[in-house]
Amino acid sequence: MNNIGEECCNFAFGIKFEYIMARKKKPLPLLEGIEITGVAAEGKALARVPLREDDDSKIVIFIPFGAPGDVADVQLDRKKHSFAEGHIVNLITPSPERIEARCRHFGLCGGCKWQHLPYEAQLRFKQQQVTDALERIAKVELPEISPILGSEDVWRYRNKMEYTFSCKKWRSWEDIKSGKEFNDSPNALGFHIPGAFDKVLHIDECFLQSELGDRIRNGLFSFADREGLSFYDIRQNSGLLRSVMFRILTTGEVMVCIQFGENDPEGIRKVMDYLKTEFPEITSLLYVINLKANDTIGDQEVISWAGPDFVEERMGDLRFRINAKSFYQTNSRQAERLYEVTRRLAGLDTFSVDEKKPLVYDLYTGTGTIANYVASGARQVIGIEYVEAAIEDARLNSQVNGIDNTLFYAGDMKDILTDEFVERHGRPEVMIIDPPRAGMHEDVIKVIMNAEPDRIVYVSCNPATQARDLALLDSKYRVTAVQPVDMFPHTHHVENVVRLDRR
């Protein structure tokens, strides 16, 4: 077996054997010489095999870390009536498109599941994912779909990363069955193994964020391990060091926020003084003491140790202030391209006379990044978002940039966006929609239809739910432009922007 085949089998067999094959169930068959023919919507590869030798019907098998063109032996892990799931145990003939993954943690940490595919192939599969969703789910008349806008940076593109401390480093099945003694530290700082909440893979290098992130993370791990500071035990909800979050922005500003699982002033002081002294690049050094069973910090106090409690990112001529709890697109440069597409498709880059500028509603506005970005082309932008803290950020960012034509409301979308709300604030000529992955509630769609904006720009991170919503809007709106945008290289995720014009 070649190196790529060995790599594929090692992680696939190692994880699946430990978590699936150990179950006391009737073993499912090993399928030999299966050809992988495509990529499914959630990033897994797929193959179609006959149900029986005397039957023309086929069952679809979803296979992680496969590539179209692979020929492999596949062990089934789960079988339903119409589909099955499996993993590669022997890669017989690698796909011509398969490449060697750059990261040695590939296949274990749970991220970057398409590293074994060249970026050009990733973009092709994402384009096809958008096309398939709109054609097969929406089933509406479509214009020609524009070619996907690839990310200029395919490595080190993320401005935010989060890592977990653990007192029990995860060991691969190959390490365990080798019988060798482990003389290294039992502690870890890295990512959770997929499907295992209490298992953390130690990471010494990650190609998603700036090298500075690697230096700070590795330095912090070595210091804490050397000083004998306690790493978190998720089962016991104990241990000083719980997690760390980095924001490294294109402006050069750097935020580090440590989450502590115990209120130990001396231990906290050691960690924070170390970071402040050893890494002067950090402009905002923060910490949280979180004694809860879960690690969300939305309801926790964030304490500033050094510097302000925020960092600022630039997008075009605007500055966006980001705190430890803020949401901000993790690919800064590509986010600007996404919002520029949104502004262009909304027609907001063509207005120069105030009287001609439209009223814009920005639904699911988040921290108001889109609302503030398009405000110069609007008479007024009204943003609505469920999270109150996000709306506070949106208002702050309007203030920071001297924008006075935005208005923000916090609350459940279906409760705020009512016919009475539209009557009170005016019928929008343009409506921008950027909902969560689940898409829009039917009540929201009804109000949109009643409001009858001249144009809708629908931004989505899930083409499948976007397509479902487009079908519901089809009686009044026709799709006039489709522009996919890749925000997350080496993953299957894709953003898609659709313009709809009133019939």
JSON list of N, CA, C and O in Angstrom, two decimals, residues 75-122:
[
{"chain": "A", "resi": 75, "resn": "GLN", "atom": "N", "xyz": [-15.16, -0.76, 4.89]},
{"chain": "A", "resi": 75, "resn": "GLN", "atom": "CA", "xyz": [-15.85, -1.45, 5.98]},
{"chain": "A", "resi": 75, "resn": "GLN", "atom": "C", "xyz": [-17.12, -0.67, 6.32]},
{"chain": "A", "resi": 75, "resn": "GLN", "atom": "O", "xyz": [-17.06, 0.51, 6.64]},
{"chain": "A", "resi": 76, "resn": "LEU", "atom": "N", "xyz": [-18.26, -1.32, 6.23]},
{"chain": "A", "resi": 76, "resn": "LEU", "atom": "CA", "xyz": [-19.51, -0.67, 6.61]},
{"chain": "A", "resi": 76, "resn": "LEU", "atom": "C", "xyz": [-19.58, -0.53, 8.13]},
{"chain": "A", "resi": 76, "resn": "LEU", "atom": "O", "xyz": [-19.25, -1.45, 8.87]},
{"chain": "A", "resi": 77, "resn": "ASP", "atom": "N", "xyz": [-20.02, 0.63, 8.58]},
{"chain": "A", "resi": 77, "resn": "ASP", "atom": "CA", "xyz": [-20.17, 0.91, 10.00]},
{"chain": "A", "resi": 77, "resn": "ASP", "atom": "C", "xyz": [-21.63, 1.02, 10.41]},
{"chain": "A", "resi": 77, "resn": "ASP", "atom": "O", "xyz": [-21.97, 0.80, 11.56]},
{"chain": "A", "resi": 78, "resn": "ARG", "atom": "N", "xyz": [-22.46, 1.40, 9.46]},
{"chain": "A", "resi": 78, "resn": "ARG", "atom": "CA", "xyz": [-23.88, 1.65, 9.76]},
{"chain": "A", "resi": 78, "resn": "ARG", "atom": "C", "xyz": [-24.66, 1.42, 8.47]},
{"chain": "A", "resi": 78, "resn": "ARG", "atom": "O", "xyz": [-24.25, 1.85, 7.40]},
{"chain": "A", "resi": 79, "resn": "LYS", "atom": "N", "xyz": [-25.79, 0.73, 8.57]},
{"chain": "A", "resi": 79, "resn": "LYS", "atom": "CA", "xyz": [-26.57, 0.44, 7.37]},
{"chain": "A", "resi": 79, "resn": "LYS", "atom": "C", "xyz": [-28.05, 0.70, 7.64]},
{"chain": "A", "resi": 79, "resn": "LYS", "atom": "O", "xyz": [-28.61, 0.22, 8.62]},
{"chain": "A", "resi": 80, "resn": "LYS", "atom": "N", "xyz": [-28.64, 1.51, 6.78]},
{"chain": "A", "resi": 80, "resn": "LYS", "atom": "CA", "xyz": [-30.06, 1.76, 6.80]},
{"chain": "A", "resi": 80, "resn": "LYS", "atom": "C", "xyz": [-30.68, 1.20, 5.52]},
{"chain": "A", "resi": 80, "resn": "LYS", "atom": "O", "xyz": [-30.00, 0.59, 4.69]},
{"chain": "A", "resi": 81, "resn": "HIS", "atom": "N", "xyz": [-31.98, 1.44, 5.35]},
{"chain": "A", "resi": 81, "resn": "HIS", "atom": "CA", "xyz": [-32.67, 0.88, 4.19]},
{"chain": "A", "resi": 81, "resn": "HIS", "atom": "C", "xyz": [-32.14, 1.46, 2.88]},
{"chain": "A", "resi": 81, "resn": "HIS", "atom": "O", "xyz": [-31.92, 0.73, 1.91]},
{"chain": "A", "resi": 82, "resn": "SER", "atom": "N", "xyz": [-31.91, 2.77, 2.86]},
{"chain": "A", "resi": 82, "resn": "SER", "atom": "CA", "xyz": [-31.57, 3.42, 1.60]},
{"chain": "A", "resi": 82, "resn": "SER", "atom": "C", "xyz": [-30.14, 3.90, 1.50]},
{"chain": "A", "resi": 82, "resn": "SER", "atom": "O", "xyz": [-29.70, 4.39, 0.46]},
{"chain": "A", "resi": 83, "resn": "PHE", "atom": "N", "xyz": [-29.38, 3.82, 2.60]},
{"chain": "A", "resi": 83, "resn": "PHE", "atom": "CA", "xyz": [-28.00, 4.27, 2.56]},
{"chain": "A", "resi": 83, "resn": "PHE", "atom": "C", "xyz": [-27.18, 3.55, 3.63]},
{"chain": "A", "resi": 83, "resn": "PHE", "atom": "O", "xyz": [-27.73, 2.87, 4.50]},
{"chain": "A", "resi": 84, "resn": "ALA", "atom": "N", "xyz": [-25.87, 3.72, 3.53]},
{"chain": "A", "resi": 84, "resn": "ALA", "atom": "CA", "xyz": [-24.97, 3.14, 4.52]},
{"chain": "A", "resi": 84, "resn": "ALA", "atom": "C", "xyz": [-23.81, 4.09, 4.74]},
{"chain": "A", "resi": 84, "resn": "ALA", "atom": "O", "xyz": [-23.58, 5.01, 3.95]},
{"chain": "A", "resi": 85, "resn": "GLU", "atom": "N", "xyz": [-23.08, 3.87, 5.84]},
{"chain": "A", "resi": 85, "resn": "GLU", "atom": "CA", "xyz": [-21.88, 4.65, 6.13]},
{"chain": "A", "resi": 85, "resn": "GLU", "atom": "C", "xyz": [-20.74, 3.68, 6.36]},
{"chain": "A", "resi": 85, "resn": "GLU", "atom": "O", "xyz": [-20.93, 2.60, 6.93]},
{"chain": "A", "resi": 86, "resn": "GLY", "atom": "N", "xyz": [-19.56, 4.06, 5.90]},
{"chain": "A", "resi": 86, "resn": "GLY", "atom": "CA", "xyz": [-18.42, 3.19, 6.06]},
{"chain": "A", "resi": 86, "resn": "GLY", "atom": "C", "xyz": [-17.13, 3.97, 6.06]},
{"chain": "A", "resi": 86, "resn": "GLY", "atom": "O", "xyz": [-17.12, 5.20, 5.93]},
{"chain": "A", "resi": 87, "resn": "HIS", "atom": "N", "xyz": [-16.02, 3.25, 6.21]},
{"chain": "A", "resi": 87, "resn": "HIS", "atom": "CA", "xyz": [-14.71, 3.91, 6.18]},
{"chain": "A", "resi": 87, "resn": "HIS", "atom": "C", "xyz": [-13.73, 3.05, 5.40]},
{"chain": "A", "resi": 87, "resn": "HIS", "atom": "O", "xyz": [-13.87, 1.83, 5.30]},
{"chain": "A", "resi": 88, "resn": "ILE", "atom": "N", "xyz": [-12.72, 3.70, 4.85]},
{"chain": "A", "resi": 88, "resn": "ILE", "atom": "CA", "xyz": [-11.72, 3.03, 4.04]},
{"chain": "A", "resi": 88, "resn": "ILE", "atom": "C", "xyz": [-10.76, 2.26, 4.95]},
{"chain": "A", "resi": 88, "resn": "ILE", "atom": "O", "xyz": [-10.20, 2.83, 5.89]},
{"chain": "A", "resi": 89, "resn": "VAL", "atom": "N", "xyz": [-10.56, 0.97, 4.65]},
{"chain": "A", "resi": 89, "resn": "VAL", "atom": "CA", "xyz": [-9.57, 0.18, 5.38]},
{"chain": "A", "resi": 89, "resn": "VAL", "atom": "C", "xyz": [-8.38, -0.18, 4.49]},
{"chain": "A", "resi": 89, "resn": "VAL", "atom": "O", "xyz": [-7.32, -0.56, 4.98]},
{"chain": "A", "resi": 90, "resn": "ASN", "atom": "N", "xyz": [-8.56, -0.06, 3.18]},
{"chain": "A", "resi": 90, "resn": "ASN", "atom": "CA", "xyz": [-7.46, -0.36, 2.26]},
{"chain": "A", "resi": 90, "resn": "ASN", "atom": "C", "xyz": [-7.69, 0.45, 0.98]},
{"chain": "A", "resi": 90, "resn": "ASN", "atom": "O", "xyz": [-8.69, 0.26, 0.29]},
{"chain": "A", "resi": 91, "resn": "LEU", "atom": "N", "xyz": [-6.78, 1.35, 0.71]},
{"chain": "A", "resi": 91, "resn": "LEU", "atom": "CA", "xyz": [-6.87, 2.16, -0.50]},
{"chain": "A", "resi": 91, "resn": "LEU", "atom": "C", "xyz": [-6.12, 1.44, -1.61]},
{"chain": "A", "resi": 91, "resn": "LEU", "atom": "O", "xyz": [-4.89, 1.43, -1.64]},
{"chain": "A", "resi": 92, "resn": "ILE", "atom": "N", "xyz": [-6.85, 0.84, -2.52]},
{"chain": "A", "resi": 92, "resn": "ILE", "atom": "CA", "xyz": [-6.25, 0.03, -3.57]},
{"chain": "A", "resi": 92, "resn": "ILE", "atom": "C", "xyz": [-5.62, 0.91, -4.64]},
{"chain": "A", "resi": 92, "resn": "ILE", "atom": "O", "xyz": [-4.44, 0.78, -4.98]},
{"chain": "A", "resi": 93, "resn": "THR", "atom": "N", "xyz": [-6.43, 1.81, -5.19]},
{"chain": "A", "resi": 93, "resn": "THR", "atom": "CA", "xyz": [-5.94, 2.74, -6.22]},
{"chain": "A", "resi": 93, "resn": "THR", "atom": "C", "xyz": [-6.36, 4.15, -5.84]},
{"chain": "A", "resi": 93, "resn": "THR", "atom": "O", "xyz": [-7.56, 4.46, -5.86]},
{"chain": "A", "resi": 94, "resn": "PRO", "atom": "N", "xyz": [-5.41, 5.01, -5.47]},
{"chain": "A", "resi": 94, "resn": "PRO", "atom": "CA", "xyz": [-5.79, 6.38, -5.12]},
{"chain": "A", "resi": 94, "resn": "PRO", "atom": "C", "xyz": [-6.32, 7.13, -6.33]},
{"chain": "A", "resi": 94, "resn": "PRO", "atom": "O", "xyz": [-5.90, 6.90, -7.47]},
{"chain": "A", "resi": 95, "resn": "SER", "atom": "N", "xyz": [-7.24, 8.04, -6.08]},
{"chain": "A", "resi": 95, "resn": "SER", "atom": "CA", "xyz": [-7.76, 8.91, -7.13]},
{"chain": "A", "resi": 95, "resn": "SER", "atom": "C", "xyz": [-6.62, 9.75, -7.72]},
{"chain": "A", "resi": 95, "resn": "SER", "atom": "O", "xyz": [-5.71, 10.16, -6.99]},
{"chain": "A", "resi": 96, "resn": "PRO", "atom": "N", "xyz": [-6.66, 10.03, -9.02]},
{"chain": "A", "resi": 96, "resn": "PRO", "atom": "CA", "xyz": [-5.65, 10.93, -9.61]},
{"chain": "A", "resi": 96, "resn": "PRO", "atom": "C", "xyz": [-5.65, 12.31, -8.95]},
{"chain": "A", "resi": 96, "resn": "PRO", "atom": "O", "xyz": [-4.65, 13.02, -9.01]},
{"chain": "A", "resi": 97, "resn": "GLU", "atom": "N", "xyz": [-6.78, 12.68, -8.34]},
{"chain": "A", "resi": 97, "resn": "GLU", "atom": "CA", "xyz": [-6.87, 13.99, -7.71]},
{"chain": "A", "resi": 97, "resn": "GLU", "atom": "C", "xyz": [-6.41, 13.99, -6.25]},
{"chain": "A", "resi": 97, "resn": "GLU", "atom": "O", "xyz": [-6.27, 15.05, -5.65]},
{"chain": "A", "resi": 98, "resn": "ARG", "atom": "N", "xyz": [-6.19, 12.84, -5.70]},
{"chain": "A", "resi": 98, "resn": "ARG", "atom": "CA", "xyz": [-5.81, 12.77, -4.29]},
{"chain": "A", "resi": 98, "resn": "ARG", "atom": "C", "xyz": [-4.37, 13.28, -4.11]},
{"chain": "A", "resi": 98, "resn": "ARG", "atom": "O", "xyz": [-3.47, 12.93, -4.88]},
{"chain": "A", "resi": 99, "resn": "ILE", "atom": "N", "xyz": [-4.18, 14.10, -3.08]},
{"chain": "A", "resi": 99, "resn": "ILE", "atom": "CA", "xyz": [-2.85, 14.61, -2.75]},
{"chain": "A", "resi": 99, "resn": "ILE", "atom": "C", "xyz": [-2.54, 14.29, -1.29]},
{"chain": "A", "resi": 99, "resn": "ILE", "atom": "O", "xyz": [-3.43, 13.92, -0.53]},
{"chain": "A", "resi": 100, "resn": "GLU", "atom": "N", "xyz": [-1.29, 14.45, -0.92]},
{"chain": "A", "resi": 100, "resn": "GLU", "atom": "CA", "xyz": [-0.91, 14.20, 0.47]},
{"chain": "A", "resi": 100, "resn": "GLU", "atom": "C", "xyz": [-1.31, 15.39, 1.32]},
{"chain": "A", "resi": 100, "resn": "GLU", "atom": "O", "xyz": [-1.01, 16.55, 0.98]},
{"chain": "A", "resi": 101, "resn": "ALA", "atom": "N", "xyz": [-1.98, 15.14, 2.42]},
{"chain": "A", "resi": 101, "resn": "ALA", "atom": "CA", "xyz": [-2.41, 16.22, 3.32]},
{"chain": "A", "resi": 101, "resn": "ALA", "atom": "C", "xyz": [-1.19, 16.91, 3.92]},
{"chain": "A", "resi": 101, "resn": "ALA", "atom": "O", "xyz": [-0.19, 16.26, 4.25]},
{"chain": "A", "resi": 102, "resn": "ARG", "atom": "N", "xyz": [-1.28, 18.22, 4.07]},
{"chain": "A", "resi": 102, "resn": "ARG", "atom": "CA", "xyz": [-0.16, 18.99, 4.60]},
{"chain": "A", "resi": 102, "resn": "ARG", "atom": "C", "xyz": [0.04, 18.78, 6.09]},
{"chain": "A", "resi": 102, "resn": "ARG", "atom": "O", "xyz": [1.16, 18.73, 6.58]},
{"chain": "A", "resi": 103, "resn": "CYS", "atom": "N", "xyz": [-1.07, 18.63, 6.82]},
{"chain": "A", "resi": 103, "resn": "CYS", "atom": "CA", "xyz": [-1.01, 18.59, 8.28]},
{"chain": "A", "resi": 103, "resn": "CYS", "atom": "C", "xyz": [-0.91, 17.14, 8.77]},
{"chain": "A", "resi": 103, "resn": "CYS", "atom": "O", "xyz": [-1.67, 16.27, 8.32]},
{"chain": "A", "resi": 104, "resn": "ARG", "atom": "N", "xyz": [-0.02, 16.91, 9.71]},
{"chain": "A", "resi": 104, "resn": "ARG", "atom": "CA", "xyz": [0.14, 15.55, 10.23]},
{"chain": "A", "resi": 104, "resn": "ARG", "atom": "C", "xyz": [-1.03, 15.14, 11.12]},
{"chain": "A", "resi": 104, "resn": "ARG", "atom": "O", "xyz": [-1.18, 13.95, 11.44]},
{"chain": "A", "resi": 105, "resn": "HIS", "atom": "N", "xyz": [-1.85, 16.10, 11.54]},
{"chain": "A", "resi": 105, "resn": "HIS", "atom": "CA", "xyz": [-3.01, 15.78, 12.37]},
{"chain": "A", "resi": 105, "resn": "HIS", "atom": "C", "xyz": [-4.25, 15.49, 11.51]},
{"chain": "A", "resi": 105, "resn": "HIS", "atom": "O", "xyz": [-5.32, 15.26, 12.05]},
{"chain": "A", "resi": 106, "resn": "PHE", "atom": "N", "xyz": [-4.10, 15.53, 10.20]},
{"chain": "A", "resi": 106, "resn": "PHE", "atom": "CA", "xyz": [-5.23, 15.33, 9.30]},
{"chain": "A", "resi": 106, "resn": "PHE", "atom": "C", "xyz": [-5.93, 14.01, 9.59]},
{"chain": "A", "resi": 106, "resn": "PHE", "atom": "O", "xyz": [-5.30, 12.97, 9.75]},
{"chain": "A", "resi": 107, "resn": "GLY", "atom": "N", "xyz": [-7.25, 14.09, 9.66]},
{"chain": "A", "resi": 107, "resn": "GLY", "atom": "CA", "xyz": [-8.05, 12.89, 9.89]},
{"chain": "A", "resi": 107, "resn": "GLY", "atom": "C", "xyz": [-8.34, 12.60, 11.34]},
{"chain": "A", "resi": 107, "resn": "GLY", "atom": "O", "xyz": [-9.20, 11.78, 11.65]},
{"chain": "A", "resi": 108, "resn": "LEU", "atom": "N", "xyz": [-7.62, 13.25, 12.25]},
{"chain": "A", "resi": 108, "resn": "LEU", "atom": "CA", "xyz": [-7.81, 13.00, 13.67]},
{"chain": "A", "resi": 108, "resn": "LEU", "atom": "C", "xyz": [-8.49, 14.17, 14.37]},
{"chain": "A", "resi": 108, "resn": "LEU", "atom": "O", "xyz": [-9.37, 13.97, 15.20]},
{"chain": "A", "resi": 109, "resn": "CYS", "atom": "N", "xyz": [-8.08, 15.41, 14.04]},
{"chain": "A", "resi": 109, "resn": "CYS", "atom": "CA", "xyz": [-8.57, 16.55, 14.81]},
{"chain": "A", "resi": 109, "resn": "CYS", "atom": "C", "xyz": [-10.01, 16.93, 14.46]},
{"chain": "A", "resi": 109, "resn": "CYS", "atom": "O", "xyz": [-10.67, 17.63, 15.21]},
{"chain": "A", "resi": 110, "resn": "GLY", "atom": "N", "xyz": [-10.50, 16.49, 13.31]},
{"chain": "A", "resi": 110, "resn": "GLY", "atom": "CA", "xyz": [-11.89, 16.77, 12.95]},
{"chain": "A", "resi": 110, "resn": "GLY", "atom": "C", "xyz": [-12.05, 17.96, 12.02]},
{"chain": "A", "resi": 110, "resn": "GLY", "atom": "O", "xyz": [-13.12, 18.16, 11.45]},
{"chain": "A", "resi": 111, "resn": "GLY", "atom": "N", "xyz": [-11.02, 18.77, 11.83]},
{"chain": "A", "resi": 111, "resn": "GLY", "atom": "CA", "xyz": [-11.10, 19.90, 10.91]},
{"chain": "A", "resi": 111, "resn": "GLY", "atom": "C", "xyz": [-10.43, 19.57, 9.59]},
{"chain": "A", "resi": 111, "resn": "GLY", "atom": "O", "xyz": [-9.81, 18.52, 9.42]},
{"chain": "A", "resi": 112, "resn": "CYS", "atom": "N", "xyz": [-10.56, 20.49, 8.62]},
{"chain": "A", "resi": 112, "resn": "CYS", "atom": "CA", "xyz": [-9.84, 20.38, 7.35]},
{"chain": "A", "resi": 112, "resn": "CYS", "atom": "C", "xyz": [-10.02, 19.01, 6.69]},
{"chain": "A", "resi": 112, "resn": "CYS", "atom": "O", "xyz": [-9.04, 18.37, 6.28]},
{"chain": "A", "resi": 113, "resn": "LYS", "atom": "N", "xyz": [-11.24, 18.54, 6.56]},
{"chain": "A", "resi": 113, "resn": "LYS", "atom": "CA", "xyz": [-11.48, 17.18, 6.08]},
{"chain": "A", "resi": 113, "resn": "LYS", "atom": "C", "xyz": [-11.23, 17.01, 4.58]},
{"chain": "A", "resi": 113, "resn": "LYS", "atom": "O", "xyz": [-11.32, 15.90, 4.06]},
{"chain": "A", "resi": 114, "resn": "TRP", "atom": "N", "xyz": [-10.93, 18.12, 3.89]},
{"chain": "A", "resi": 114, "resn": "TRP", "atom": "CA", "xyz": [-10.65, 18.01, 2.46]},
{"chain": "A", "resi": 114, "resn": "TRP", "atom": "C", "xyz": [-9.20, 18.33, 2.13]},
{"chain": "A", "resi": 114, "resn": "TRP", "atom": "O", "xyz": [-8.86, 18.66, 1.00]},
{"chain": "A", "resi": 115, "resn": "GLN", "atom": "N", "xyz": [-8.31, 18.20, 3.09]},
{"chain": "A", "resi": 115, "resn": "GLN", "atom": "CA", "xyz": [-6.89, 18.47, 2.81]},
{"chain": "A", "resi": 115, "resn": "GLN", "atom": "C", "xyz": [-6.32, 17.52, 1.78]},
{"chain": "A", "resi": 115, "resn": "GLN", "atom": "O", "xyz": [-5.28, 17.83, 1.17]},
{"chain": "A", "resi": 116, "resn": "HIS", "atom": "N", "xyz": [-6.93, 16.37, 1.59]},
{"chain": "A", "resi": 116, "resn": "HIS", "atom": "CA", "xyz": [-6.41, 15.39, 0.63]},
{"chain": "A", "resi": 116, "resn": "HIS", "atom": "C", "xyz": [-6.85, 15.69, -0.80]},
{"chain": "A", "resi": 116, "resn": "HIS", "atom": "O", "xyz": [-6.54, 14.91, -1.71]},
{"chain": "A", "resi": 117, "resn": "LEU", "atom": "N", "xyz": [-7.56, 16.82, -0.98]},
{"chain": "A", "resi": 117, "resn": "LEU", "atom": "CA", "xyz": [-8.00, 17.23, -2.31]},
{"chain": "A", "resi": 117, "resn": "LEU", "atom": "C", "xyz": [-7.35, 18.56, -2.68]},
{"chain": "A", "resi": 117, "resn": "LEU", "atom": "O", "xyz": [-7.26, 19.46, -1.84]},
{"chain": "A", "resi": 118, "resn": "PRO", "atom": "N", "xyz": [-6.88, 18.73, -3.91]},
{"chain": "A", "resi": 118, "resn": "PRO", "atom": "CA", "xyz": [-6.34, 20.04, -4.31]},
{"chain": "A", "resi": 118, "resn": "PRO", "atom": "C", "xyz": [-7.42, 21.10, -4.25]},
{"chain": "A", "resi": 118, "resn": "PRO", "atom": "O", "xyz": [-8.61, 20.80, -4.41]},
{"chain": "A", "resi": 119, "resn": "TYR", "atom": "N", "xyz": [-7.00, 22.34, -4.02]},
{"chain": "A", "resi": 119, "resn": "TYR", "atom": "CA", "xyz": [-7.99, 23.40, -3.80]},
{"chain": "A", "resi": 119, "resn": "TYR", "atom": "C", "xyz": [-8.90, 23.59, -5.01]},
{"chain": "A", "resi": 119, "resn": "TYR", "atom": "O", "xyz": [-10.09, 23.87, -4.85]},
{"chain": "A", "resi": 120, "resn": "GLU", "atom": "N", "xyz": [-8.37, 23.41, -6.21]},
{"chain": "A", "resi": 120, "resn": "GLU", "atom": "CA", "xyz": [-9.20, 23.55, -7.40]},
{"chain": "A", "resi": 120, "resn": "GLU", "atom": "C", "xyz": [-10.34, 22.53, -7.39]},
{"chain": "A", "resi": 120, "resn": "GLU", "atom": "O", "xyz": [-11.47, 22.84, -7.78]},
{"chain": "A", "resi": 121, "resn": "ALA", "atom": "N", "xyz": [-10.06, 21.31, -6.92]},
{"chain": "A", "resi": 121, "resn": "ALA", "atom": "CA", "xyz": [-11.11, 20.29, -6.83]},
{"chain": "A", "resi": 121, "resn": "ALA", "atom": "C", "xyz": [-12.11, 20.64, -5.75]},
{"chain": "A", "resi": 121, "resn": "ALA", "atom": "O", "xyz": [-13.32, 20.44, -5.91]},
{"chain": "A", "resi": 122, "resn": "GLN", "atom": "N", "xyz": [-11.63, 21.17, -4.62]},
{"chain": "A", "resi": 122, "resn": "GLN", "atom": "CA", "xyz": [-12.54, 21.58, -3.56]},
{"chain": "A", "resi": 122, "resn": "GLN", "atom": "C", "xyz": [-13.55, 22.61, -4.08]},
{"chain": "A", "resi": 122, "resn": "GLN", "atom": "O", "xyz": [-14.75, 22.51, -3.81]}
]
